[in-house]
PDB file of C-alpha atoms in Angstrom:
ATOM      1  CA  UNK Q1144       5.378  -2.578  -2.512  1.00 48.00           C
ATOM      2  CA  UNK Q1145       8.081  -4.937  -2.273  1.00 47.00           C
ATOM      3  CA  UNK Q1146      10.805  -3.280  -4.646  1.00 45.00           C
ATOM      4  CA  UNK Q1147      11.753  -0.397  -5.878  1.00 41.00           C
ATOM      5  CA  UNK Q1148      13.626  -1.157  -8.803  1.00 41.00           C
ATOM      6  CA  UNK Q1149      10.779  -1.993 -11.299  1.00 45.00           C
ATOM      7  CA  UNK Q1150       7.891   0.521 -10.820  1.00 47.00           C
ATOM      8  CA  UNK Q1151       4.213  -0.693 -13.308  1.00 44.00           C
ATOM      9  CA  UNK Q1152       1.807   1.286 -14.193  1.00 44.00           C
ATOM     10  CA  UNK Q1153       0.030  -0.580 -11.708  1.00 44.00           C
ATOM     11  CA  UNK Q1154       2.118  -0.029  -8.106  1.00 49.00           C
ATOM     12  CA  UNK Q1155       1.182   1.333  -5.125  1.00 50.00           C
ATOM     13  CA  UNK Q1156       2.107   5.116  -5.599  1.00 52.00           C
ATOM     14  CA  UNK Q1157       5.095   7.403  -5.443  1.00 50.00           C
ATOM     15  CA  UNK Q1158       6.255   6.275  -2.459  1.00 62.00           C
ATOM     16  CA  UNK Q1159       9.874   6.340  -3.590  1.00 57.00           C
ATOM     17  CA  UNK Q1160      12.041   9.052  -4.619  1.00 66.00           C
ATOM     18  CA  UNK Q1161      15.043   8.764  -6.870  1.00 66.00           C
ATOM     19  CA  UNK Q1162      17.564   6.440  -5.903  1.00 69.00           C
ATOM     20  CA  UNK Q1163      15.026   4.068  -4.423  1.00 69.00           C
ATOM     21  CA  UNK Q1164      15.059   6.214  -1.328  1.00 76.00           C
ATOM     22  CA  UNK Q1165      11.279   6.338   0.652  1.00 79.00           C
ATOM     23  CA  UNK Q1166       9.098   8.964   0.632  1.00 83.00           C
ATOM     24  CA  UNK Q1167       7.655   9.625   3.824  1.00 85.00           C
ATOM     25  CA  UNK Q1168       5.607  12.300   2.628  1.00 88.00           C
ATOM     26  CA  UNK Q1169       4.151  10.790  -0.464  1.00 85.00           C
ATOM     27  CA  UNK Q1170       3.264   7.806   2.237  1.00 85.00           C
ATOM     28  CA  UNK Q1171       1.775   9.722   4.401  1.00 88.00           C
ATOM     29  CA  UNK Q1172      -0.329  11.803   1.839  1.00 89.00           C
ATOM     30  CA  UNK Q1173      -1.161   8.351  -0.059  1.00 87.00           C
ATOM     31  CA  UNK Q1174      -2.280   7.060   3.169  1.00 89.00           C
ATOM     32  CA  UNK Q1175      -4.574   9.973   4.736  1.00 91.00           C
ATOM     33  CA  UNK Q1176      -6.710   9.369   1.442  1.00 91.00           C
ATOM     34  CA  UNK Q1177      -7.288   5.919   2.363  1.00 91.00           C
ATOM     35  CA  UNK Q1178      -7.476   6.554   5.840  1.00 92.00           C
ATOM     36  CA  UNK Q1179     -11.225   8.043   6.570  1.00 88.00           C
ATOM     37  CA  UNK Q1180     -11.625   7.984  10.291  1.00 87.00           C
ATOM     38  CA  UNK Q1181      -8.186   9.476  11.211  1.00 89.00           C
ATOM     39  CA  UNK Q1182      -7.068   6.378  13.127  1.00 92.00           C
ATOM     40  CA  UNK Q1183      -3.715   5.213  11.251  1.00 93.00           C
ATOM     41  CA  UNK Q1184      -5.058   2.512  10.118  1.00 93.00           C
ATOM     42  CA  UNK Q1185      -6.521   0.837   7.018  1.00 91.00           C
ATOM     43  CA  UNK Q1186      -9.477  -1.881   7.201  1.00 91.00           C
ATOM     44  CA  UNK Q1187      -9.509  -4.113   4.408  1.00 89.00           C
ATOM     45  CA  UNK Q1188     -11.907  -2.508   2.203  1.00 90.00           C
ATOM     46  CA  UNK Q1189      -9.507   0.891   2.486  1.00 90.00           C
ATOM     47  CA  UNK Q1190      -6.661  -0.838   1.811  1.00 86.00           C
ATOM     48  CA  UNK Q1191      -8.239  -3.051  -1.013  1.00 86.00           C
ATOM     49  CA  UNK Q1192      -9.206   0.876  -2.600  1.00 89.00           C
ATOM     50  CA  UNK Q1193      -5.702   2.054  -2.254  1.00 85.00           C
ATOM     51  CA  UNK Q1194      -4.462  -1.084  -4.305  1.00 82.00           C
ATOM     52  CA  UNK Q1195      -7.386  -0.278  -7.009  1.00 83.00           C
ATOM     53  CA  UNK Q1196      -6.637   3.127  -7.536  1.00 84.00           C
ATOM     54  CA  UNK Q1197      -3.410   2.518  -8.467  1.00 74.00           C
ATOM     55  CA  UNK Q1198      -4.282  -0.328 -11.524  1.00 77.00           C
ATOM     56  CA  UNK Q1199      -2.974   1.215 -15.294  1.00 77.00           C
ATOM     57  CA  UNK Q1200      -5.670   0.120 -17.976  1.00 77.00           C
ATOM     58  CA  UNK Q1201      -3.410  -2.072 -19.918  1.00 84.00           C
ATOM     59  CA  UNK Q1202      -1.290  -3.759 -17.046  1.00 84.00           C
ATOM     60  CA  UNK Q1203      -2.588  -6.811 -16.436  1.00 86.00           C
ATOM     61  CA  UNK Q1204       0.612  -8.176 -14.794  1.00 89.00           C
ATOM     62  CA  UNK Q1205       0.626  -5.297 -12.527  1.00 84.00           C
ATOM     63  CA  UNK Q1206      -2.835  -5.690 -11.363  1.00 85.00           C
ATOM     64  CA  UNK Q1207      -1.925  -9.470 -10.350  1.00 89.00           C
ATOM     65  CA  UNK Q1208       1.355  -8.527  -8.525  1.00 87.00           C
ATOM     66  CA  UNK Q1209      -0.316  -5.521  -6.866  1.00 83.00           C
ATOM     67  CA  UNK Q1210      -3.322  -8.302  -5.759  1.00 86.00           C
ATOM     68  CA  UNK Q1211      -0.954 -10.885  -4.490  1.00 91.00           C
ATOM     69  CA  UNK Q1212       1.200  -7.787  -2.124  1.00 83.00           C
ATOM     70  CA  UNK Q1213      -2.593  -6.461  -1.181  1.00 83.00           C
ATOM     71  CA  UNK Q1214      -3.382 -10.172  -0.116  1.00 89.00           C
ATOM     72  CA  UNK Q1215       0.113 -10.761   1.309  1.00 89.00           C
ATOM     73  CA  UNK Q1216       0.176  -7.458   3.307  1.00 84.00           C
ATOM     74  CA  UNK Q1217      -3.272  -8.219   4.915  1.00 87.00           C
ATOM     75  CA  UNK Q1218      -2.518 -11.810   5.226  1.00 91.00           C
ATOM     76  CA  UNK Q1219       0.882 -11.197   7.238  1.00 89.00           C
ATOM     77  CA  UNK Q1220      -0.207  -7.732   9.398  1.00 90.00           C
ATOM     78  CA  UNK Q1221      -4.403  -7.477   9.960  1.00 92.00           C
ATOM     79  CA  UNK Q1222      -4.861  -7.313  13.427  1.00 93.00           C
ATOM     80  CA  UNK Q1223      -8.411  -7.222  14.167  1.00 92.00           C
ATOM     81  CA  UNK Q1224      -9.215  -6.565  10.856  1.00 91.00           C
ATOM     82  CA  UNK Q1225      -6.894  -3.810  10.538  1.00 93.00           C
ATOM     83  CA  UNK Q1226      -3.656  -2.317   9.180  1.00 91.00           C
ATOM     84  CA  UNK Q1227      -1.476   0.185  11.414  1.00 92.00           C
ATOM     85  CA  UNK Q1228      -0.670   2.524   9.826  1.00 91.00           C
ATOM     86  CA  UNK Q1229       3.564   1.844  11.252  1.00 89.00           C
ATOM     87  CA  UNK Q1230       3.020  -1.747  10.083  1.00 89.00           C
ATOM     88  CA  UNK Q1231       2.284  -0.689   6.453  1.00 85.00           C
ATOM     89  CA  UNK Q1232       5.194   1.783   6.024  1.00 84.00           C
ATOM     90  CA  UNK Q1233       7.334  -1.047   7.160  1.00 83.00           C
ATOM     91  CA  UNK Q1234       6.706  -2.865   4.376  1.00 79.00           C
ATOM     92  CA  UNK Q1235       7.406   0.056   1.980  1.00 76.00           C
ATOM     93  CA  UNK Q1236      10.777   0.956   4.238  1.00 74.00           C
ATOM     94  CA  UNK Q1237      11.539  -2.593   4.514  1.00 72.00           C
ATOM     95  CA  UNK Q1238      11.876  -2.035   8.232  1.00 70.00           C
ATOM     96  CA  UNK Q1239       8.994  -4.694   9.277  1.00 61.00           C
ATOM     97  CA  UNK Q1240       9.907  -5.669  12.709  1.00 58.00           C
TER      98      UNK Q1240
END
């Protein structure tokens, strides 16, 4: 989640296309199959699943960075519980307001 220039077996998902540039629609499909109600947002539980899916067998290193940015992310923009689903892509855009 928080660079683009090293991608583990163990990231987040495509969510960038060559170049580094985002991908808006590989966020948005990565995030309607986390998303069950509909809302646009994740509760911690969804968003813990996203970050598990992700994990490559042998990538040990990955799983640990991709658990510290799940932790960090929650830590930094929960509200109530939750995370909007505007709040997450600004941490993959690196637009967080």
């Amino acid at each position: 989640m928080l660079t683009h220039f090293s991608q583990p077996d163990s990231g987040s998902g495509a969510q960038w296309q060559g170049g580094g540039r985002f991908d808006e629609e590989a966020f948005n499909a990565r995030f309607s199959q986390f998303d069950k109600t509909g809302w646009g947002f994740l509760t911690g539980r969804e968003l813990w699943r996203m970050v598990r899916s992700n994990r490559g067998a042998w990538d040990l290193i990955g799983w640990l960075a991709a658990t510290l940015e799940f932790v960090t992310a929650w830590v930094l923009l929960q509200k109530e519980g939750r995370v909007s689903k505007e709040d997450l892509r600004g941490v993959y855009d690196v637009c967080i307001p």
